[in-house]
PDB file of C-alpha atoms in Angstrom:
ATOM      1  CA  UNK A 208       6.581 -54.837 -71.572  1.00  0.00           C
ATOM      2  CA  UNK A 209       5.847 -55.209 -68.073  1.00  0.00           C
ATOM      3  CA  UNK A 210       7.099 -53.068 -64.924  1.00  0.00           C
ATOM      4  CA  UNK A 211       6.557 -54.380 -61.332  1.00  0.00           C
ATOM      5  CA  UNK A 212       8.035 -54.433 -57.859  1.00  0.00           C
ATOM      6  CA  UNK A 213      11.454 -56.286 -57.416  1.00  0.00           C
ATOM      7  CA  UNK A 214      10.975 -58.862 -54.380  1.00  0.00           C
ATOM      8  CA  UNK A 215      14.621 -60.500 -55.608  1.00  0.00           C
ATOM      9  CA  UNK A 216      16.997 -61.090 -52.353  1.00  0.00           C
ATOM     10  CA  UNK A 217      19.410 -60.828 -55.014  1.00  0.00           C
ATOM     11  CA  UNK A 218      19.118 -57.340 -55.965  1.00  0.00           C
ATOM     12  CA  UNK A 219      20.252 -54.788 -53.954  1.00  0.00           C
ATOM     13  CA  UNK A 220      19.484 -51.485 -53.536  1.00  0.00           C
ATOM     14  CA  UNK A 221      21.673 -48.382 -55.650  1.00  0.00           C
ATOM     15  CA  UNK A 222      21.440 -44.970 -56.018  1.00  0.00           C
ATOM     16  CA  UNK A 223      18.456 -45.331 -58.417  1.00  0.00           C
ATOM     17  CA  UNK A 224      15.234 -46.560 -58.735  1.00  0.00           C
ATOM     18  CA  UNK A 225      15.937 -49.553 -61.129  1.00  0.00           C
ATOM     19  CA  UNK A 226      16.728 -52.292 -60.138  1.00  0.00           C
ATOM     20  CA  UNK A 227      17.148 -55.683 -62.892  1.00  0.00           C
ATOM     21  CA  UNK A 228      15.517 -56.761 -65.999  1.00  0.00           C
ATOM     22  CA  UNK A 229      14.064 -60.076 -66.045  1.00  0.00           C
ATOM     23  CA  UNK A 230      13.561 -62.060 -69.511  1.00  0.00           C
ATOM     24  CA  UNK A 231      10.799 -64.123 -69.565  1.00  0.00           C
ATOM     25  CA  UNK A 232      10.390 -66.928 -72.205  1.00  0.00           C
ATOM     26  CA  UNK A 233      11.209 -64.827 -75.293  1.00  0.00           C
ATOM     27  CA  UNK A 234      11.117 -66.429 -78.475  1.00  0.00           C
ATOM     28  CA  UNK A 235      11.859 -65.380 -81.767  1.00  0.00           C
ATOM     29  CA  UNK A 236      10.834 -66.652 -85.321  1.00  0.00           C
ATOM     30  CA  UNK A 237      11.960 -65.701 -88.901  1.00  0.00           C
ATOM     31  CA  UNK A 238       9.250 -67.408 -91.171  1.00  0.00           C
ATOM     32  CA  UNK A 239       9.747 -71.161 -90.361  1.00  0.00           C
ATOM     33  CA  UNK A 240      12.947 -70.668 -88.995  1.00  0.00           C
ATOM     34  CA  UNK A 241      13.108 -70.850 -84.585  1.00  0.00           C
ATOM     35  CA  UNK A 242      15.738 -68.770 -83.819  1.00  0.00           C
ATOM     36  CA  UNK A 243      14.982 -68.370 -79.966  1.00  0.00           C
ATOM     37  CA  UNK A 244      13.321 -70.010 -78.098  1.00  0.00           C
ATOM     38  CA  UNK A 245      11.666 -69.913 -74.678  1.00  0.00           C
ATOM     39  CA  UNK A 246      14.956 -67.524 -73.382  1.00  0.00           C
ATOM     40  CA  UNK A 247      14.806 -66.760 -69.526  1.00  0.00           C
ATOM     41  CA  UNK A 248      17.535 -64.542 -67.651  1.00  0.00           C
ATOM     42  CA  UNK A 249      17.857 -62.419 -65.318  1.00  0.00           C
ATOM     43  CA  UNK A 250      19.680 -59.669 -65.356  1.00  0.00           C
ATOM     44  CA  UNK A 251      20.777 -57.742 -62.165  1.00  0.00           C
ATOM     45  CA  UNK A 252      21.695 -53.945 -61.025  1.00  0.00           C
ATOM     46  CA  UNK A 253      25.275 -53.163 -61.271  1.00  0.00           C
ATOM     47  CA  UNK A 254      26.274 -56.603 -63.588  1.00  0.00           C
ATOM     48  CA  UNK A 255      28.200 -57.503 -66.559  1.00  0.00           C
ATOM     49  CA  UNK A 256      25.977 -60.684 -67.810  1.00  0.00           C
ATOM     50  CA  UNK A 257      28.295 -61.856 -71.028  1.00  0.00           C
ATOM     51  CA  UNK A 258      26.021 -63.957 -73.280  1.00  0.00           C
ATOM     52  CA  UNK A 259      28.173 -66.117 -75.494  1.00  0.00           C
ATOM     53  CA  UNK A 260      27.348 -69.192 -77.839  1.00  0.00           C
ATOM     54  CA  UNK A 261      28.458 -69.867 -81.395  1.00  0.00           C
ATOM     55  CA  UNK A 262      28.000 -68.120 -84.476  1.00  0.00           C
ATOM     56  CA  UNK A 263      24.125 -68.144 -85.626  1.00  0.00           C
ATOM     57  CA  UNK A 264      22.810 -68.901 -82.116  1.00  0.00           C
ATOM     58  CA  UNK A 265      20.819 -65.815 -81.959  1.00  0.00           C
ATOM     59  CA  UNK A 266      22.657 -64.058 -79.415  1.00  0.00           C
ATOM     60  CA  UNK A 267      22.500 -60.554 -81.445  1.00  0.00           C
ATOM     61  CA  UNK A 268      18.682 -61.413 -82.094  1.00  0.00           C
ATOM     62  CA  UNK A 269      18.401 -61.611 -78.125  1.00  0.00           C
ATOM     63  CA  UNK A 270      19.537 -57.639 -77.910  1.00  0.00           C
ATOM     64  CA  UNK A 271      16.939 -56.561 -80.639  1.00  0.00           C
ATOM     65  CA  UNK A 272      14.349 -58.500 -78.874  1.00  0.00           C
ATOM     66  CA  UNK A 273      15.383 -56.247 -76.098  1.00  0.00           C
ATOM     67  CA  UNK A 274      15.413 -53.288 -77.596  1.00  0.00           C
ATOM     68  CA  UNK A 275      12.229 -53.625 -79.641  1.00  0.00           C
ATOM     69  CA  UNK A 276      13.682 -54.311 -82.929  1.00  0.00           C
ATOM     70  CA  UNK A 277      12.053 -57.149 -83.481  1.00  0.00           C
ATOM     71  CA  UNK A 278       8.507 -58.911 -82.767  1.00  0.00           C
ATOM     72  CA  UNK A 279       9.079 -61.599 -80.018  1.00  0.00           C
ATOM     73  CA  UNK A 280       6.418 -63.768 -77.981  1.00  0.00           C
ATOM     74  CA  UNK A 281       7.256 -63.814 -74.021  1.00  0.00           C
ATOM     75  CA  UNK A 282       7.840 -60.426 -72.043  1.00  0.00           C
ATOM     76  CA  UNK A 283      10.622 -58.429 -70.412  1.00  0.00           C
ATOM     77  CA  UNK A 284       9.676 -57.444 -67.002  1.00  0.00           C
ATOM     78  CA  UNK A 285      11.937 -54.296 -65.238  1.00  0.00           C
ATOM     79  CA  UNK A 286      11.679 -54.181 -61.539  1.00  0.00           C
ATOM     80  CA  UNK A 287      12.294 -51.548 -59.201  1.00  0.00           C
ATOM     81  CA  UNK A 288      13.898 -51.570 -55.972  1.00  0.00           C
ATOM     82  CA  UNK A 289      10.661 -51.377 -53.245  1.00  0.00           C
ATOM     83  CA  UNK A 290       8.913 -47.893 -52.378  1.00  0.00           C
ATOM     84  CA  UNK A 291      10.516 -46.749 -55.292  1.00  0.00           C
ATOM     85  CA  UNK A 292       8.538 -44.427 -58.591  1.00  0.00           C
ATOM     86  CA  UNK A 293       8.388 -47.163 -61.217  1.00  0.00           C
ATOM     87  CA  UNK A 294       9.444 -45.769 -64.680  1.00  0.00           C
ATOM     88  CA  UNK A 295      10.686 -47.409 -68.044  1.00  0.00           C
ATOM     89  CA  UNK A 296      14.316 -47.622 -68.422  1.00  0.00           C
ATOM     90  CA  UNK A 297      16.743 -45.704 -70.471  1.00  0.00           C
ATOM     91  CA  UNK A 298      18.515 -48.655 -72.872  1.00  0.00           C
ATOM     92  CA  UNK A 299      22.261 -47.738 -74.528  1.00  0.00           C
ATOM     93  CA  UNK A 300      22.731 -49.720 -77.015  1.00  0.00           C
ATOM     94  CA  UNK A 301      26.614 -50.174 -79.011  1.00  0.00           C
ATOM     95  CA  UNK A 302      26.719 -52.430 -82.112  1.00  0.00           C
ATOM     96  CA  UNK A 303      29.290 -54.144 -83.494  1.00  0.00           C
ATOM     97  CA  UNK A 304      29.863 -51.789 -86.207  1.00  0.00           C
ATOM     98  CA  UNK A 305      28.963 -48.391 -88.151  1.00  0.00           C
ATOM     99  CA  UNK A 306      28.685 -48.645 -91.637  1.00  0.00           C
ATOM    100  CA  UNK A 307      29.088 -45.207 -93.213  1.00  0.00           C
ATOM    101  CA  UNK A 308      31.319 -43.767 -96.020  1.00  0.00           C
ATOM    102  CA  UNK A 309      35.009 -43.195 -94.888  1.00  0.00           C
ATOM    103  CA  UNK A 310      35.338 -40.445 -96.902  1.00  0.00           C
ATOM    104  CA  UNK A 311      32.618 -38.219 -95.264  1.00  0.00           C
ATOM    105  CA  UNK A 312      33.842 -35.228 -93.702  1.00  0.00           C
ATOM    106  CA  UNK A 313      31.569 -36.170 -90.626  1.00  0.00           C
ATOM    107  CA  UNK A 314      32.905 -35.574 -87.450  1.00  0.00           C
ATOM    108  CA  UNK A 315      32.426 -37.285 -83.768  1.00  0.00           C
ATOM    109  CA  UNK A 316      30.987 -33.876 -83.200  1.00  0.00           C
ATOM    110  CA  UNK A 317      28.569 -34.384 -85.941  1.00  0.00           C
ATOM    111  CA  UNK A 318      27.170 -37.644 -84.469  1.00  0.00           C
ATOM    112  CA  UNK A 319      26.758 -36.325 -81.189  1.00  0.00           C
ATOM    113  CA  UNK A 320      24.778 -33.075 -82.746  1.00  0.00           C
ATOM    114  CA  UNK A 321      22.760 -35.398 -85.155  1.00  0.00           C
ATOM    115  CA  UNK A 322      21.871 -37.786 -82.549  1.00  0.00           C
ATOM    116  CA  UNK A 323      20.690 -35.138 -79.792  1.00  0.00           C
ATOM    117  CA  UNK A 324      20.020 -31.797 -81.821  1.00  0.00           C
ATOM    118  CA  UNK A 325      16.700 -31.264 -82.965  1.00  0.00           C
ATOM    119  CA  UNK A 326      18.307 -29.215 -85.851  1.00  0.00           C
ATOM    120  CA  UNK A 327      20.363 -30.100 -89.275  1.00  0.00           C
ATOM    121  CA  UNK A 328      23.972 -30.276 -88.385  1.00  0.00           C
ATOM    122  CA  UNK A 329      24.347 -27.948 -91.279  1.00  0.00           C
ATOM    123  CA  UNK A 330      22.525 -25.419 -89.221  1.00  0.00           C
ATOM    124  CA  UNK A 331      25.612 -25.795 -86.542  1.00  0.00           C
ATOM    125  CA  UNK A 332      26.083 -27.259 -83.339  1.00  0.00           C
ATOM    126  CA  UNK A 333      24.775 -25.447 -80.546  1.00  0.00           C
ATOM    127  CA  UNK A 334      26.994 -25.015 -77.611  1.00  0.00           C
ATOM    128  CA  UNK A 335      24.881 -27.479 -75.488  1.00  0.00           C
ATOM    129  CA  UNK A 336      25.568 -29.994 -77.381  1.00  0.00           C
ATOM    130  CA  UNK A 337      28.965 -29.857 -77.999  1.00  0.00           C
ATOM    131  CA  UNK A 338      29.373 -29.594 -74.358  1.00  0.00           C
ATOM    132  CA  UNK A 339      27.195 -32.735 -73.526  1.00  0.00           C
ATOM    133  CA  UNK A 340      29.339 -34.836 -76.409  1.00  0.00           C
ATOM    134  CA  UNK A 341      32.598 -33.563 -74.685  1.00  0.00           C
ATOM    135  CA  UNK A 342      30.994 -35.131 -71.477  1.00  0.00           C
ATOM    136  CA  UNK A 343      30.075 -38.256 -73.066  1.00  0.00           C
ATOM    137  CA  UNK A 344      33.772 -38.299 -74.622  1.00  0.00           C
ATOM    138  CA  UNK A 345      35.336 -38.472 -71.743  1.00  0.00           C
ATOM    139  CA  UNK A 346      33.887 -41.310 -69.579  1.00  0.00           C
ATOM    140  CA  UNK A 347      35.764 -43.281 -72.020  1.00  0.00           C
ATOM    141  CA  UNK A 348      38.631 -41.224 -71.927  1.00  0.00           C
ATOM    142  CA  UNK A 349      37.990 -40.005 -75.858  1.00  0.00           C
ATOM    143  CA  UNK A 350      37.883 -36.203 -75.153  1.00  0.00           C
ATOM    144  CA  UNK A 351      40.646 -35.236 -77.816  1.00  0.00           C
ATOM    145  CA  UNK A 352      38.461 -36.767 -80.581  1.00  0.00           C
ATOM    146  CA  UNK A 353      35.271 -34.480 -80.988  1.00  0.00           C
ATOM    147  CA  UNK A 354      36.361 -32.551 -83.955  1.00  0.00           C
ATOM    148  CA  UNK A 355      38.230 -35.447 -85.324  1.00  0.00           C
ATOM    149  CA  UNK A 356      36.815 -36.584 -88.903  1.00  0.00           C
ATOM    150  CA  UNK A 357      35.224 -40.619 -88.188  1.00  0.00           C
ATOM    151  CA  UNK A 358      36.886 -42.485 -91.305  1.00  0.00           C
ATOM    152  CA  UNK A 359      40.122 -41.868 -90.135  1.00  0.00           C
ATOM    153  CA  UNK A 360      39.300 -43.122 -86.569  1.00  0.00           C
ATOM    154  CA  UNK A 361      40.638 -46.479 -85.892  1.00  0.00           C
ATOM    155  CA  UNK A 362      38.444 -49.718 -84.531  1.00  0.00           C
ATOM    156  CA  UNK A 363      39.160 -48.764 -80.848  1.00  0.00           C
ATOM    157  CA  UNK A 364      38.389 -44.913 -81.418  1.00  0.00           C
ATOM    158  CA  UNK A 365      35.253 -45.542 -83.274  1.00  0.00           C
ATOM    159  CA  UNK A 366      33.834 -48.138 -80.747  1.00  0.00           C
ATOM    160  CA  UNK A 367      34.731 -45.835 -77.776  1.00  0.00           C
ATOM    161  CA  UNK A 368      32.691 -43.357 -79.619  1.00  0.00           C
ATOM    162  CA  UNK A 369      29.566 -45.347 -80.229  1.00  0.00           C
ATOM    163  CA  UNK A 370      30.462 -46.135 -76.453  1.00  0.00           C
ATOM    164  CA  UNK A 371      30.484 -42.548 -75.284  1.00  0.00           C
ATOM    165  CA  UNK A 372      27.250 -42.078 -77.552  1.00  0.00           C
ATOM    166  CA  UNK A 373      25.531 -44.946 -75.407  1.00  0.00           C
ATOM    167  CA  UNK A 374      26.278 -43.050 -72.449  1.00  0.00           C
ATOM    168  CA  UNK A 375      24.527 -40.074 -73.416  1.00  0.00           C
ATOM    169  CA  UNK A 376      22.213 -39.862 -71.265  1.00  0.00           C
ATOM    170  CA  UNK A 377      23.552 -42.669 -68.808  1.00  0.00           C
ATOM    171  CA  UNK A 378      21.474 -45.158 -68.982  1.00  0.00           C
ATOM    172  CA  UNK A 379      20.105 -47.975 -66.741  1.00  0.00           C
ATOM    173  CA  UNK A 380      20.861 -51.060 -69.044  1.00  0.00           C
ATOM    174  CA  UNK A 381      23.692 -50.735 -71.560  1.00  0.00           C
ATOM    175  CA  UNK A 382      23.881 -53.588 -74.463  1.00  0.00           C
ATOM    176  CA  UNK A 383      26.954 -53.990 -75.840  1.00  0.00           C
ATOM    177  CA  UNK A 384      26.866 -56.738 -79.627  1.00  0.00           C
ATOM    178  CA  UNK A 385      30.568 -57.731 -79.701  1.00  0.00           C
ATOM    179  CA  UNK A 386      31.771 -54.218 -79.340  1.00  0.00           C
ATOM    180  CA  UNK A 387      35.387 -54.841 -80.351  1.00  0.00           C
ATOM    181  CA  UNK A 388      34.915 -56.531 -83.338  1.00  0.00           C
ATOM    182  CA  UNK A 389      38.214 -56.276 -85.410  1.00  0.00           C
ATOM    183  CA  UNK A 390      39.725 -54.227 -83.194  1.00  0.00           C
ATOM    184  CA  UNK A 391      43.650 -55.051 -81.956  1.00  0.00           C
ATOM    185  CA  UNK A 392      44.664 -57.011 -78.532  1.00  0.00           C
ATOM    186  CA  UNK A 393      45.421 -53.059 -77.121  1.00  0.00           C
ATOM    187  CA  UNK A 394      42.138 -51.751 -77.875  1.00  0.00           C
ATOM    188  CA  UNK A 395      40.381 -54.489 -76.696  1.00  0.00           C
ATOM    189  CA  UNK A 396      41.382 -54.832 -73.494  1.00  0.00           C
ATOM    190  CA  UNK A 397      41.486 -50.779 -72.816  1.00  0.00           C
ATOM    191  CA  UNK A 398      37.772 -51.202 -74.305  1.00  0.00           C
ATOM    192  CA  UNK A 399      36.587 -53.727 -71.876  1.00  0.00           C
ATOM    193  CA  UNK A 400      38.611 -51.789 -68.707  1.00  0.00           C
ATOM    194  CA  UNK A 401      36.474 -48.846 -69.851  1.00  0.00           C
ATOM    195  CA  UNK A 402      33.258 -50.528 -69.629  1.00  0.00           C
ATOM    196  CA  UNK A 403      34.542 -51.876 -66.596  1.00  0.00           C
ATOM    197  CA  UNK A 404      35.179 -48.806 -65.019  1.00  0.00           C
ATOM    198  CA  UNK A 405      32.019 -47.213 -66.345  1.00  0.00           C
ATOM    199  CA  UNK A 406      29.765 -50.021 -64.599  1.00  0.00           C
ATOM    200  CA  UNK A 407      31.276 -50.134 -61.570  1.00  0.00           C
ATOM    201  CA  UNK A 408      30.875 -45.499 -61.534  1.00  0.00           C
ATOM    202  CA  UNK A 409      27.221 -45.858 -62.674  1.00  0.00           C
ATOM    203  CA  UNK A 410      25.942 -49.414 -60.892  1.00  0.00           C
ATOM    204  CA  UNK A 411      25.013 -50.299 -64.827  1.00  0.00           C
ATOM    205  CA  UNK A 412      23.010 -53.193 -66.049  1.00  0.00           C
ATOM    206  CA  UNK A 413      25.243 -54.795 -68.230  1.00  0.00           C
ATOM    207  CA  UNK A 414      24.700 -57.291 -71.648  1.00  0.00           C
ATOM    208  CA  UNK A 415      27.757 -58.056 -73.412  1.00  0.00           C
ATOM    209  CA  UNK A 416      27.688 -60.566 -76.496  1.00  0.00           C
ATOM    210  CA  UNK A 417      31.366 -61.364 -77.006  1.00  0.00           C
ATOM    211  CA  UNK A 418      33.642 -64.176 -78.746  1.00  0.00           C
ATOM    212  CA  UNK A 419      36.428 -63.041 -76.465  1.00  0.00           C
ATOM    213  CA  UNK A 420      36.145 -65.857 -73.524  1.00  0.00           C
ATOM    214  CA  UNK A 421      39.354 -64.949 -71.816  1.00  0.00           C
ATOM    215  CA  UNK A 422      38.164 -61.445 -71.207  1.00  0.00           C
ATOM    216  CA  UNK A 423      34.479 -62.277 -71.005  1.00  0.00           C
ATOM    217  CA  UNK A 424      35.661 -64.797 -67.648  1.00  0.00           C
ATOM    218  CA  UNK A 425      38.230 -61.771 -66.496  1.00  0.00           C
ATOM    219  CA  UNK A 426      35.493 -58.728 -66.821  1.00  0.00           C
ATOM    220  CA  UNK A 427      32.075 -60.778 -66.435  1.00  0.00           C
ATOM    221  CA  UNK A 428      30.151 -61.077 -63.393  1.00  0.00           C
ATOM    222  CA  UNK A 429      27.709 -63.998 -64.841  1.00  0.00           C
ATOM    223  CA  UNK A 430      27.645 -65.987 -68.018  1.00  0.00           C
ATOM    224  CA  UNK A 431      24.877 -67.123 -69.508  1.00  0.00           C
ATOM    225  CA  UNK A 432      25.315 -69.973 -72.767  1.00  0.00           C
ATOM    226  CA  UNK A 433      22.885 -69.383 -75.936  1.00  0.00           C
ATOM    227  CA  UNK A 434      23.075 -72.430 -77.732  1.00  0.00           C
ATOM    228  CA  UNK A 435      20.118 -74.055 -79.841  1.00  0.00           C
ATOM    229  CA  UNK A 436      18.175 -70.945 -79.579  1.00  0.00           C
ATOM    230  CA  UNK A 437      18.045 -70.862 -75.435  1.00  0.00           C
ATOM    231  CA  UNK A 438      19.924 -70.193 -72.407  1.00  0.00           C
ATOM    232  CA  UNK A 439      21.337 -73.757 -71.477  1.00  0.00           C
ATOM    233  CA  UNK A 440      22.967 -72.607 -68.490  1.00  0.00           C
ATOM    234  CA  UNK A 441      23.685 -69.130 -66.461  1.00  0.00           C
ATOM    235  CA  UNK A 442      26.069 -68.842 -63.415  1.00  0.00           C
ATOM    236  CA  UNK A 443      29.390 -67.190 -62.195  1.00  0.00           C
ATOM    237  CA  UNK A 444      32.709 -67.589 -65.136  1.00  0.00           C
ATOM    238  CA  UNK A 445      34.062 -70.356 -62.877  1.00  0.00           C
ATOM    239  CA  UNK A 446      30.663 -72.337 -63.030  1.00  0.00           C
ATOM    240  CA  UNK A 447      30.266 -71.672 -66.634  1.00  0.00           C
ATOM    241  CA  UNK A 448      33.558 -72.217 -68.503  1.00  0.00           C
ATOM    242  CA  UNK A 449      33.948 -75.046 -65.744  1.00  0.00           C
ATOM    243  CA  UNK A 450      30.501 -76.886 -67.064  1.00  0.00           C
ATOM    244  CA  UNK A 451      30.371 -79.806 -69.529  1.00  0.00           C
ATOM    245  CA  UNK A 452      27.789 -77.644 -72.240  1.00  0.00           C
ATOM    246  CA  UNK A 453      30.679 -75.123 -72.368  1.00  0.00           C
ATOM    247  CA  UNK A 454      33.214 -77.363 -73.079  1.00  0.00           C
ATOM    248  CA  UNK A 455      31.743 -79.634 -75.494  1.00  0.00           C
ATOM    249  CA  UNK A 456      31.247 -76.437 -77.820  1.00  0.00           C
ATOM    250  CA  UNK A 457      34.549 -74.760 -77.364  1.00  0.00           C
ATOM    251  CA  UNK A 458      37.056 -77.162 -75.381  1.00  0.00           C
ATOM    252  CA  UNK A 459      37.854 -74.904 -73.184  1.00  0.00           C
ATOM    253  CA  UNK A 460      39.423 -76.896 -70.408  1.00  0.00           C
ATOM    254  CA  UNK A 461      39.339 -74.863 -67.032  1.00  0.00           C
ATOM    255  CA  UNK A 462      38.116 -71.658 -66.268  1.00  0.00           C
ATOM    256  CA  UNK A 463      41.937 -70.797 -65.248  1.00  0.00           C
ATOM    257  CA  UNK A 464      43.000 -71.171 -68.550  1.00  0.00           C
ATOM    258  CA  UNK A 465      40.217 -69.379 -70.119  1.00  0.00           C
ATOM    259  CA  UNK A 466      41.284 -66.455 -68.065  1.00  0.00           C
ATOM    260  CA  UNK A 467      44.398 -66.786 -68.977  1.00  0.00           C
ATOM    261  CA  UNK A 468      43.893 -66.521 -72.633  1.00  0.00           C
ATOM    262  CA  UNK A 469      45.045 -70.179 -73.233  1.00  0.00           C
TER     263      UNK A 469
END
């Protein structure tokens, strides 16, 4: 991991001193088996970067590269805006599910304490907590369910939970592995306003894997194609769901009817 001084004309300053993450040539192997290879990106202050690409292309592999999970070669390089303290930023991280036993008596409450108590939730939740969690809860407008039991929240619910979870603390890159997975039309567009809403409040670095190209070219501010285990092109929704490497994997037509849901 290397930290260093941003000198990118496309980066501009925000109320922090972060300013983008650059990827540099990260490649990732299982035994034999190249999964990515030689990835570059860069990712900048205040953006919603969508990677998308088809199943297997190691888009989810990308995120725990990012986040350590995983060995990788290459390096990931934050930069800081200039005459600013460097430091080592916070990641949020949302998968695309939680596995856990439905009938647990668990609570969103419970999560919150586990996750940022010290102490066994048996032990009970200090106030702190709970009033950090009801914090969290409502950036994404979820409030009303702390002391609601998880296994009988639905898709949307949960993942504006794990959301909320993310959040706490805010952090300066948020990575986001196709968080509405199964969830209905309603959901998933009041998901993707959220994290809409939350990026443009906190000037967020955003990575978003998602199958959802309609809202991926409505939300996104870049796009960036993973496809036999690299980036084969990066630019604006228009210049990406516009390009021939797009459309020779999905058919998409025109970006205009991407957005449109066609």
């Amino acid at each position: 991991m290397i930290q260093e001084k941003c000198d990118s004309i496309n980066c501009r300053e925000c109320g922090s001193s972060f300013c983008c993450t650059k990827i540099k040539h990260i490649s990732v192997k299982h035994g034999s088996n190249q999964i990515l290879k030689d990835v570059n990106l860069h990712i900048h202050c205040g953006e919603l970067t969508a990677i998308i690409g088809v199943n297997g292309a190691g888009k989810s592999t990308l995120l725990k590269a990012l986040l350590g999970e995983i060995p990788h070669l290459g390096e990931i390089v934050y930069l800081e805006t200039k005459n600013k303290v460097t430091k080592t930023p916070i990641i949020g991280y949302v998968p695309q599910k939680l596995d856990f036993d439905l009938s647990s008596p668990m609570s969103v409450l419970d999560v919150f304490a586990a996750a940022k108590s010290k102490k066994p939730i048996w032990w009970g939740t200090p106030k702190k907590v709970r009033e950090r969690a009801k914090a969290s809860l409502a950036k994404v407008e979820a409030e009303q369910l702390i002391d609601r039991q998880l296994g009988v929240l639905s898709g949307g619910e949960l993942q504006r939970v794990l959301l909320a979870l993310a959040l706490n603390p805010i952090p300066n890159i948020l990575l986001l592995d196709e968080p509405v997975s199964g969830i209905d039309h309603k959901g998933l567009k009041l998901f993707y306003q959220t994290v809409a809403d939350i990026r443009k409040t906190y000037d967020l670095s955003i990575i978003l894997v998602s199958h959802d190209l309609h809202l991926v070219a409505h939300y996104a501010d870049r796009v960036a194609l993973l496809n036999n285990g690299t980036i084969e092109i990066c630019g604006t929704p228009q210049e990406v769901f516009a390009s021939h490497e797009v459309n020779a994997l999905f058919n998409m037509g025109s970006y205009e009817r991407v957005k449109e849901g066609e």
